[in-house]
Amino acid sequence: IVRKLRELRVLAQGLLMSLKALVWITIFLATLQCVCAILLVDGLREQRDVELVGLTHPSGELYTIGDFFGDVPKALFTLFQISTLESWCMGVVRPVGYHAPWTLLVILPYIIFITVAVLNVVTGIFVEQIMLAAKLDGDRLLKLRDSEVANQLKLLREFFHDGDSDGDGCLTPEEFEEMLHNSKVKAFFLNIGVDSHEAMALYHTIDADDSGSVDIDEFLFGIMKVRSGVKALDILSLTYDMHMVGQQLTELTEFVQKKDADKQ
């Protein structure tokens, strides 16, 4: 299941690889917020009791500047609200800026930096790490596939040498048929989409030169061609049929030419 959900796996891996950079970004943002909060609290110390007309508590009382920037924790929470862009303009910046315009020189650059620079940097880190994770995952799958192919080739060589009863380095149809009685060989062919009824047809397909025997190179090449499934076997069979038709056409042409020569 995990192998089939490659996109989800790559995304999760990319997010995990981004954690280190995200931790440093979080530390940087926390430091930036603390600096801005201290500046605003210190600068608005004498105006903390100023009421903000139009902004009222649920109880009906007017908010004051101190409710937003009365101390560092309140200022940090207000800056966090501003960074999420939730009621940042009419709910905080305009009312406070009306009484202390200099605060705009702190808050507006803070908003621009958070919404433009930091978000783009975070997005860039995510994209870069996910692309790197996809590359690493592709390399891992390629190594896994190469390892699987190497194991199958090793297994096929063992099948070939076990089936070559006379030790001449070739498999005859009889030796191949005898080899099919091996349960491991049957399981291997079923795994690549070839049942016992198609196995002998596969042998004749592998024996492309119609020599009546196949060596280990023909055996390995033919089996690995069909390891992806029955469709590959059909294509290989079609190639064999075309080869046989070509041979027959060549023989027919030679026969007709010989007859014409005899008539002349």
PDB file of C-alpha atoms in Angstrom:
ATOM      1  CA  ILE A   1       0.000   0.000   0.000  1.00  0.00           C
ATOM      2  CA  VAL A   2       2.820   2.414   0.904  1.00  0.00           C
ATOM      3  CA  ARG A   3       4.552   1.698  -2.395  1.00  0.00           C
ATOM      4  CA  LYS A   4       1.380   2.558  -4.336  1.00  0.00           C
ATOM      5  CA  LEU A   5       0.852   5.835  -2.452  1.00  0.00           C
ATOM      6  CA  ARG A   6       4.127   7.290  -3.745  1.00  0.00           C
ATOM      7  CA  GLU A   7       2.871  10.882  -3.931  1.00  0.00           C
ATOM      8  CA  LEU A   8       1.728  10.832  -0.295  1.00  0.00           C
ATOM      9  CA  ARG A   9       5.007   9.242   0.787  1.00  0.00           C
ATOM     10  CA  VAL A  10       7.077  11.843  -1.073  1.00  0.00           C
ATOM     11  CA  LEU A  11       4.989  14.684   0.379  1.00  0.00           C
ATOM     12  CA  ALA A  12       5.381  13.381   3.937  1.00  0.00           C
ATOM     13  CA  GLN A  13       9.101  12.851   3.444  1.00  0.00           C
ATOM     14  CA  GLY A  14       9.489  16.377   2.057  1.00  0.00           C
ATOM     15  CA  LEU A  15       7.661  17.855   5.042  1.00  0.00           C
ATOM     16  CA  LEU A  16       9.887  15.953   7.467  1.00  0.00           C
ATOM     17  CA  MET A  17      12.994  17.129   5.624  1.00  0.00           C
ATOM     18  CA  SER A  18      11.724  20.732   5.934  1.00  0.00           C
ATOM     19  CA  LEU A  19      11.366  20.612   9.726  1.00  0.00           C
ATOM     20  CA  LYS A  20      14.880  21.860  10.472  1.00  0.00           C
ATOM     21  CA  ALA A  21      14.471  24.924   8.264  1.00  0.00           C
ATOM     22  CA  LEU A  22      10.976  25.542   9.672  1.00  0.00           C
ATOM     23  CA  VAL A  23      12.325  25.487  13.220  1.00  0.00           C
ATOM     24  CA  TRP A  24      14.854  28.186  12.355  1.00  0.00           C
ATOM     25  CA  ILE A  25      12.182  30.255  10.594  1.00  0.00           C
ATOM     26  CA  THR A  26       9.953  29.944  13.681  1.00  0.00           C
ATOM     27  CA  ILE A  27      12.808  31.101  15.930  1.00  0.00           C
ATOM     28  CA  PHE A  28      13.484  34.044  13.596  1.00  0.00           C
ATOM     29  CA  LEU A  29       9.798  35.070  13.527  1.00  0.00           C
ATOM     30  CA  ALA A  30       9.531  34.787  17.307  1.00  0.00           C
ATOM     31  CA  THR A  31      12.569  37.030  17.686  1.00  0.00           C
ATOM     32  CA  LEU A  32      11.143  39.530  15.187  1.00  0.00           C
ATOM     33  CA  GLN A  33       7.800  39.594  17.003  1.00  0.00           C
ATOM     34  CA  CYS A  34       9.493  40.128  20.353  1.00  0.00           C
ATOM     35  CA  VAL A  35      11.511  43.069  19.016  1.00  0.00           C
ATOM     36  CA  CYS A  36       8.438  44.686  17.441  1.00  0.00           C
ATOM     37  CA  ALA A  37       6.375  44.045  20.573  1.00  0.00           C
ATOM     38  CA  ILE A  38       8.969  45.690  22.841  1.00  0.00           C
ATOM     39  CA  LEU A  39       9.200  48.723  20.527  1.00  0.00           C
ATOM     40  CA  LEU A  40       5.426  49.164  20.436  1.00  0.00           C
ATOM     41  CA  VAL A  41       4.905  48.629  24.182  1.00  0.00           C
ATOM     42  CA  ASP A  42       7.673  51.067  25.076  1.00  0.00           C
ATOM     43  CA  GLY A  43       6.537  53.679  22.539  1.00  0.00           C
ATOM     44  CA  LEU A  44       2.857  53.499  23.534  1.00  0.00           C
ATOM     45  CA  ARG A  45       3.473  53.489  27.295  1.00  0.00           C
ATOM     46  CA  GLU A  46       2.019  56.982  27.821  1.00  0.00           C
ATOM     47  CA  GLN A  47      -0.980  56.323  25.512  1.00  0.00           C
ATOM     48  CA  ARG A  48      -2.098  52.951  26.834  1.00  0.00           C
ATOM     49  CA  ASP A  49      -5.249  54.454  28.418  1.00  0.00           C
ATOM     50  CA  VAL A  50      -6.395  56.171  25.193  1.00  0.00           C
ATOM     51  CA  GLU A  51      -9.792  54.808  24.150  1.00  0.00           C
ATOM     52  CA  LEU A  52     -10.288  53.592  20.577  1.00  0.00           C
ATOM     53  CA  VAL A  53     -13.604  54.927  19.311  1.00  0.00           C
ATOM     54  CA  GLY A  54     -15.590  52.337  17.404  1.00  0.00           C
ATOM     55  CA  LEU A  55     -13.972  49.324  19.084  1.00  0.00           C
ATOM     56  CA  THR A  56     -15.999  47.995  21.991  1.00  0.00           C
ATOM     57  CA  HIS A  57     -15.717  45.052  24.357  1.00  0.00           C
ATOM     58  CA  PRO A  58     -18.606  42.553  24.498  1.00  0.00           C
ATOM     59  CA  SER A  59     -19.468  44.328  27.748  1.00  0.00           C
ATOM     60  CA  GLY A  60     -19.932  47.600  25.843  1.00  0.00           C
ATOM     61  CA  GLU A  61     -16.806  49.385  27.075  1.00  0.00           C
ATOM     62  CA  LEU A  62     -14.373  50.882  24.565  1.00  0.00           C
ATOM     63  CA  TYR A  63     -11.072  49.181  23.886  1.00  0.00           C
ATOM     64  CA  THR A  64      -7.949  51.110  24.800  1.00  0.00           C
ATOM     65  CA  ILE A  65      -4.498  51.030  23.251  1.00  0.00           C
ATOM     66  CA  GLY A  66      -3.386  49.196  26.383  1.00  0.00           C
ATOM     67  CA  ASP A  67      -5.720  46.311  25.532  1.00  0.00           C
ATOM     68  CA  PHE A  68      -3.576  45.686  22.422  1.00  0.00           C
ATOM     69  CA  PHE A  69      -0.122  46.950  23.427  1.00  0.00           C
ATOM     70  CA  GLY A  70      -0.293  47.353  27.221  1.00  0.00           C
ATOM     71  CA  ASP A  71       2.457  44.809  27.854  1.00  0.00           C
ATOM     72  CA  VAL A  72       4.673  42.411  25.878  1.00  0.00           C
ATOM     73  CA  PRO A  73       2.319  39.366  25.990  1.00  0.00           C
ATOM     74  CA  LYS A  74      -0.618  41.471  24.750  1.00  0.00           C
ATOM     75  CA  ALA A  75       1.547  42.999  22.047  1.00  0.00           C
ATOM     76  CA  LEU A  76       2.770  39.549  20.952  1.00  0.00           C
ATOM     77  CA  PHE A  77      -0.801  38.288  20.682  1.00  0.00           C
ATOM     78  CA  THR A  78      -1.812  41.409  18.720  1.00  0.00           C
ATOM     79  CA  LEU A  79       1.114  40.953  16.311  1.00  0.00           C
ATOM     80  CA  PHE A  80       0.163  37.308  15.884  1.00  0.00           C
ATOM     81  CA  GLN A  81      -3.390  38.416  15.026  1.00  0.00           C
ATOM     82  CA  ILE A  82      -1.992  40.938  12.543  1.00  0.00           C
ATOM     83  CA  SER A  83       0.252  38.276  10.932  1.00  0.00           C
ATOM     84  CA  THR A  84      -2.842  36.135  10.241  1.00  0.00           C
ATOM     85  CA  LEU A  85      -4.468  39.207   8.578  1.00  0.00           C
ATOM     86  CA  GLU A  86      -7.551  38.784  10.783  1.00  0.00           C
ATOM     87  CA  SER A  87      -9.115  42.250  11.350  1.00  0.00           C
ATOM     88  CA  TRP A  88      -5.629  43.733  11.134  1.00  0.00           C
ATOM     89  CA  CYS A  89      -6.639  46.980   9.405  1.00  0.00           C
ATOM     90  CA  MET A  90      -9.908  48.285  10.907  1.00  0.00           C
ATOM     91  CA  GLY A  91      -9.529  46.258  14.095  1.00  0.00           C
ATOM     92  CA  VAL A  92      -5.982  47.298  15.072  1.00  0.00           C
ATOM     93  CA  VAL A  93      -3.819  49.345  12.707  1.00  0.00           C
ATOM     94  CA  ARG A  94      -6.166  52.208  11.802  1.00  0.00           C
ATOM     95  CA  PRO A  95      -7.504  52.887  15.323  1.00  0.00           C
ATOM     96  CA  VAL A  96      -4.044  52.742  16.923  1.00  0.00           C
ATOM     97  CA  GLY A  97      -2.400  54.567  14.038  1.00  0.00           C
ATOM     98  CA  TYR A  98      -4.889  57.418  14.377  1.00  0.00           C
ATOM     99  CA  HIS A  99      -3.533  58.212  17.851  1.00  0.00           C
ATOM    100  CA  ALA A 100       0.084  57.144  17.207  1.00  0.00           C
ATOM    101  CA  PRO A 101       0.953  57.403  13.489  1.00  0.00           C
ATOM    102  CA  TRP A 102       4.531  56.298  14.089  1.00  0.00           C
ATOM    103  CA  THR A 103       3.283  52.782  14.841  1.00  0.00           C
ATOM    104  CA  LEU A 104       2.586  52.393  11.118  1.00  0.00           C
ATOM    105  CA  LEU A 105       6.368  52.498  10.536  1.00  0.00           C
ATOM    106  CA  VAL A 106       6.645  49.337  12.641  1.00  0.00           C
ATOM    107  CA  ILE A 107       3.449  47.455  11.873  1.00  0.00           C
ATOM    108  CA  LEU A 108       3.228  47.915   8.073  1.00  0.00           C
ATOM    109  CA  PRO A 109       6.809  46.701   7.339  1.00  0.00           C
ATOM    110  CA  TYR A 110       6.127  43.818   9.723  1.00  0.00           C
ATOM    111  CA  ILE A 111       2.986  42.835   7.786  1.00  0.00           C
ATOM    112  CA  ILE A 112       4.733  43.132   4.412  1.00  0.00           C
ATOM    113  CA  PHE A 113       7.693  41.080   5.595  1.00  0.00           C
ATOM    114  CA  ILE A 114       5.496  38.344   7.094  1.00  0.00           C
ATOM    115  CA  THR A 115       3.029  38.008   4.197  1.00  0.00           C
ATOM    116  CA  VAL A 116       5.473  38.380   1.310  1.00  0.00           C
ATOM    117  CA  ALA A 117       8.996  37.408   2.311  1.00  0.00           C
ATOM    118  CA  VAL A 118       8.418  34.716   4.946  1.00  0.00           C
ATOM    119  CA  LEU A 119       5.542  32.954   3.193  1.00  0.00           C
ATOM    120  CA  ASN A 120       7.509  32.824  -0.074  1.00  0.00           C
ATOM    121  CA  VAL A 121      10.563  31.485   1.740  1.00  0.00           C
ATOM    122  CA  VAL A 122       8.492  28.791   3.480  1.00  0.00           C
ATOM    123  CA  THR A 123       6.837  27.830   0.175  1.00  0.00           C
ATOM    124  CA  GLY A 124      10.244  27.675  -1.515  1.00  0.00           C
ATOM    125  CA  ILE A 125      11.613  25.427   1.235  1.00  0.00           C
ATOM    126  CA  PHE A 126       8.633  23.074   0.954  1.00  0.00           C
ATOM    127  CA  VAL A 127       8.945  22.858  -2.849  1.00  0.00           C
ATOM    128  CA  GLU A 128      12.723  22.336  -2.740  1.00  0.00           C
ATOM    129  CA  GLN A 129      12.545  19.616  -0.097  1.00  0.00           C
ATOM    130  CA  ILE A 130       9.644  17.824  -1.791  1.00  0.00           C
ATOM    131  CA  MET A 131      11.532  17.821  -5.103  1.00  0.00           C
ATOM    132  CA  LEU A 132      14.600  16.460  -3.306  1.00  0.00           C
ATOM    133  CA  ALA A 133      12.444  13.832  -1.593  1.00  0.00           C
ATOM    134  CA  ALA A 134      10.972  12.822  -4.968  1.00  0.00           C
ATOM    135  CA  LYS A 135      14.478  12.418  -6.409  1.00  0.00           C
ATOM    136  CA  LEU A 136      15.649  10.362  -3.436  1.00  0.00           C
ATOM    137  CA  ASP A 137      12.504   8.245  -3.587  1.00  0.00           C
ATOM    138  CA  GLY A 138      13.020   7.683  -7.321  1.00  0.00           C
ATOM    139  CA  ASP A 139      16.615   6.604  -6.707  1.00  0.00           C
ATOM    140  CA  ARG A 140      15.454   4.278  -3.948  1.00  0.00           C
ATOM    141  CA  LEU A 141      12.800   2.714  -6.189  1.00  0.00           C
ATOM    142  CA  LEU A 142      15.371   2.327  -8.982  1.00  0.00           C
ATOM    143  CA  LYS A 143      17.776   0.532  -6.636  1.00  0.00           C
ATOM    144  CA  LEU A 144      14.917  -1.621  -5.382  1.00  0.00           C
ATOM    145  CA  ARG A 145      13.948  -2.490  -8.962  1.00  0.00           C
ATOM    146  CA  ASP A 146      17.560  -3.272  -9.896  1.00  0.00           C
ATOM    147  CA  SER A 147      17.872  -5.483  -6.828  1.00  0.00           C
ATOM    148  CA  GLU A 148      14.644  -7.266  -7.743  1.00  0.00           C
ATOM    149  CA  VAL A 149      15.849  -7.838 -11.322  1.00  0.00           C
ATOM    150  CA  ALA A 150      19.216  -9.132 -10.066  1.00  0.00           C
ATOM    151  CA  ASN A 151      17.468 -11.585  -7.721  1.00  0.00           C
ATOM    152  CA  GLN A 152      15.207 -12.807 -10.524  1.00  0.00           C
ATOM    153  CA  LEU A 153      18.170 -13.284 -12.872  1.00  0.00           C
ATOM    154  CA  LYS A 154      19.974 -15.261 -10.174  1.00  0.00           C
ATOM    155  CA  LEU A 155      16.877 -17.412  -9.674  1.00  0.00           C
ATOM    156  CA  LEU A 156      16.478 -17.973 -13.432  1.00  0.00           C
ATOM    157  CA  ARG A 157      20.112 -19.080 -13.729  1.00  0.00           C
ATOM    158  CA  GLU A 158      19.492 -21.617 -10.981  1.00  0.00           C
ATOM    159  CA  PHE A 159      16.383 -22.872 -12.822  1.00  0.00           C
ATOM    160  CA  PHE A 160      18.343 -23.151 -16.057  1.00  0.00           C
ATOM    161  CA  HIS A 161      21.258 -25.086 -14.561  1.00  0.00           C
ATOM    162  CA  ASP A 162      18.893 -27.384 -12.630  1.00  0.00           C
ATOM    163  CA  GLY A 163      16.869 -28.048 -15.790  1.00  0.00           C
ATOM    164  CA  ASP A 164      19.917 -28.654 -17.985  1.00  0.00           C
ATOM    165  CA  SER A 165      20.128 -32.337 -17.068  1.00  0.00           C
ATOM    166  CA  ASP A 166      22.774 -33.280 -19.684  1.00  0.00           C
ATOM    167  CA  GLY A 167      24.945 -30.261 -18.865  1.00  0.00           C
ATOM    168  CA  ASP A 168      25.401 -29.124 -22.484  1.00  0.00           C
ATOM    169  CA  GLY A 169      24.520 -25.513 -21.686  1.00  0.00           C
ATOM    170  CA  CYS A 170      21.181 -25.622 -23.549  1.00  0.00           C
ATOM    171  CA  LEU A 171      17.586 -26.435 -22.689  1.00  0.00           C
ATOM    172  CA  THR A 172      15.679 -28.752 -25.000  1.00  0.00           C
ATOM    173  CA  PRO A 173      11.852 -28.754 -25.066  1.00  0.00           C
ATOM    174  CA  GLU A 174      11.888 -31.974 -23.035  1.00  0.00           C
ATOM    175  CA  GLU A 175      14.208 -30.492 -20.402  1.00  0.00           C
ATOM    176  CA  PHE A 176      12.115 -27.338 -20.257  1.00  0.00           C
ATOM    177  CA  GLU A 177       8.918 -29.359 -19.802  1.00  0.00           C
ATOM    178  CA  GLU A 178      10.552 -31.384 -17.057  1.00  0.00           C
ATOM    179  CA  MET A 179      11.702 -28.168 -15.394  1.00  0.00           C
ATOM    180  CA  LEU A 180       8.078 -26.991 -15.233  1.00  0.00           C
ATOM    181  CA  HIS A 181       7.300 -29.739 -12.724  1.00  0.00           C
ATOM    182  CA  ASN A 182       9.351 -27.818 -10.170  1.00  0.00           C
ATOM    183  CA  SER A 183       6.970 -25.970  -7.840  1.00  0.00           C
ATOM    184  CA  LYS A 184       9.340 -22.977  -7.569  1.00  0.00           C
ATOM    185  CA  VAL A 185       9.471 -22.675 -11.372  1.00  0.00           C
ATOM    186  CA  LYS A 186       5.667 -22.840 -11.571  1.00  0.00           C
ATOM    187  CA  ALA A 187       5.350 -20.146  -8.909  1.00  0.00           C
ATOM    188  CA  PHE A 188       7.840 -17.925 -10.729  1.00  0.00           C
ATOM    189  CA  PHE A 189       5.990 -18.188 -14.044  1.00  0.00           C
ATOM    190  CA  LEU A 190       2.650 -17.539 -12.367  1.00  0.00           C
ATOM    191  CA  ASN A 191       4.179 -14.456 -10.760  1.00  0.00           C
ATOM    192  CA  ILE A 192       5.096 -13.026 -14.190  1.00  0.00           C
ATOM    193  CA  GLY A 193       1.678 -13.881 -15.656  1.00  0.00           C
ATOM    194  CA  VAL A 194       2.437 -17.156 -17.441  1.00  0.00           C
ATOM    195  CA  ASP A 195       0.501 -20.282 -16.452  1.00  0.00           C
ATOM    196  CA  SER A 196       1.532 -23.860 -17.105  1.00  0.00           C
ATOM    197  CA  HIS A 197      -0.444 -24.049 -20.367  1.00  0.00           C
ATOM    198  CA  GLU A 198       1.404 -21.065 -21.805  1.00  0.00           C
ATOM    199  CA  ALA A 199       4.853 -22.133 -20.622  1.00  0.00           C
ATOM    200  CA  MET A 200       5.622 -24.398 -23.581  1.00  0.00           C
ATOM    201  CA  ALA A 201       4.433 -21.724 -25.982  1.00  0.00           C
ATOM    202  CA  LEU A 202       6.820 -19.420 -24.175  1.00  0.00           C
ATOM    203  CA  TYR A 203       9.669 -21.854 -24.835  1.00  0.00           C
ATOM    204  CA  HIS A 204       9.031 -21.836 -28.595  1.00  0.00           C
ATOM    205  CA  THR A 205       8.795 -18.054 -28.456  1.00  0.00           C
ATOM    206  CA  ILE A 206      12.169 -17.841 -26.733  1.00  0.00           C
ATOM    207  CA  ASP A 207      13.672 -20.190 -29.318  1.00  0.00           C
ATOM    208  CA  ALA A 208      13.494 -17.494 -31.997  1.00  0.00           C
ATOM    209  CA  ASP A 209      15.976 -19.196 -34.323  1.00  0.00           C
ATOM    210  CA  ASP A 210      13.958 -22.450 -34.157  1.00  0.00           C
ATOM    211  CA  SER A 211      17.085 -24.448 -33.310  1.00  0.00           C
ATOM    212  CA  GLY A 212      15.268 -26.821 -30.994  1.00  0.00           C
ATOM    213  CA  SER A 213      17.176 -25.631 -27.925  1.00  0.00           C
ATOM    214  CA  VAL A 214      17.833 -22.398 -26.041  1.00  0.00           C
ATOM    215  CA  ASP A 215      21.046 -21.323 -24.362  1.00  0.00           C
ATOM    216  CA  ILE A 216      21.175 -19.381 -21.122  1.00  0.00           C
ATOM    217  CA  ASP A 217      21.291 -15.983 -22.861  1.00  0.00           C
ATOM    218  CA  GLU A 218      18.153 -16.715 -24.900  1.00  0.00           C
ATOM    219  CA  PHE A 219      16.478 -18.107 -21.789  1.00  0.00           C
ATOM    220  CA  LEU A 220      17.241 -15.104 -19.593  1.00  0.00           C
ATOM    221  CA  PHE A 221      16.412 -12.557 -22.312  1.00  0.00           C
ATOM    222  CA  GLY A 222      13.100 -14.198 -23.209  1.00  0.00           C
ATOM    223  CA  ILE A 223      11.912 -14.680 -19.615  1.00  0.00           C
ATOM    224  CA  MET A 224      12.840 -11.137 -18.583  1.00  0.00           C
ATOM    225  CA  LYS A 225      10.925  -9.858 -21.601  1.00  0.00           C
ATOM    226  CA  VAL A 226       7.687 -11.355 -20.312  1.00  0.00           C
ATOM    227  CA  ARG A 227       8.213 -10.721 -16.580  1.00  0.00           C
ATOM    228  CA  SER A 228       5.931  -7.677 -16.779  1.00  0.00           C
ATOM    229  CA  GLY A 229       2.885  -9.807 -17.662  1.00  0.00           C
ATOM    230  CA  VAL A 230       0.863 -11.499 -20.370  1.00  0.00           C
ATOM    231  CA  LYS A 231       0.816  -8.491 -22.677  1.00  0.00           C
ATOM    232  CA  ALA A 232       4.578  -8.672 -22.947  1.00  0.00           C
ATOM    233  CA  LEU A 233       4.294 -12.383 -23.751  1.00  0.00           C
ATOM    234  CA  ASP A 234       1.793 -11.617 -26.505  1.00  0.00           C
ATOM    235  CA  ILE A 235       4.169  -9.049 -28.002  1.00  0.00           C
ATOM    236  CA  LEU A 236       7.065 -11.487 -27.847  1.00  0.00           C
ATOM    237  CA  SER A 237       4.902 -14.196 -29.437  1.00  0.00           C
ATOM    238  CA  LEU A 238       3.904 -11.819 -32.199  1.00  0.00           C
ATOM    239  CA  THR A 239       7.570 -11.016 -32.816  1.00  0.00           C
ATOM    240  CA  TYR A 240       8.310 -14.746 -33.067  1.00  0.00           C
ATOM    241  CA  ASP A 241       5.384 -15.279 -35.463  1.00  0.00           C
ATOM    242  CA  MET A 242       6.583 -12.424 -37.675  1.00  0.00           C
ATOM    243  CA  HIS A 243      10.067 -13.944 -37.674  1.00  0.00           C
ATOM    244  CA  MET A 244       8.665 -17.321 -38.721  1.00  0.00           C
ATOM    245  CA  VAL A 245       6.531 -15.723 -41.450  1.00  0.00           C
ATOM    246  CA  GLY A 246       9.620 -13.915 -42.699  1.00  0.00           C
ATOM    247  CA  GLN A 247      11.538 -17.186 -42.863  1.00  0.00           C
ATOM    248  CA  GLN A 248       8.702 -18.859 -44.749  1.00  0.00           C
ATOM    249  CA  LEU A 249       8.496 -15.991 -47.215  1.00  0.00           C
ATOM    250  CA  THR A 250      12.243 -16.215 -47.789  1.00  0.00           C
ATOM    251  CA  GLU A 251      12.012 -19.958 -48.422  1.00  0.00           C
ATOM    252  CA  LEU A 252       9.043 -19.447 -50.745  1.00  0.00           C
ATOM    253  CA  THR A 253      10.894 -16.767 -52.691  1.00  0.00           C
ATOM    254  CA  GLU A 254      13.934 -19.008 -53.080  1.00  0.00           C
ATOM    255  CA  PHE A 255      11.702 -21.878 -54.207  1.00  0.00           C
ATOM    256  CA  VAL A 256       9.958 -19.731 -56.858  1.00  0.00           C
ATOM    257  CA  GLN A 257      13.269 -18.385 -58.097  1.00  0.00           C
ATOM    258  CA  LYS A 258      14.648 -21.917 -58.358  1.00  0.00           C
ATOM    259  CA  LYS A 259      11.580 -23.050 -60.347  1.00  0.00           C
ATOM    260  CA  ASP A 260      11.939 -20.110 -62.724  1.00  0.00           C
ATOM    261  CA  ALA A 261      15.597 -20.913 -63.195  1.00  0.00           C
ATOM    262  CA  ASP A 262      14.792 -24.579 -63.962  1.00  0.00           C
ATOM    263  CA  LYS A 263      12.213 -23.526 -66.607  1.00  0.00           C
ATOM    264  CA  GLN A 264      14.718 -21.305 -68.348  1.00  0.00           C
TER     265      GLN A 264
END
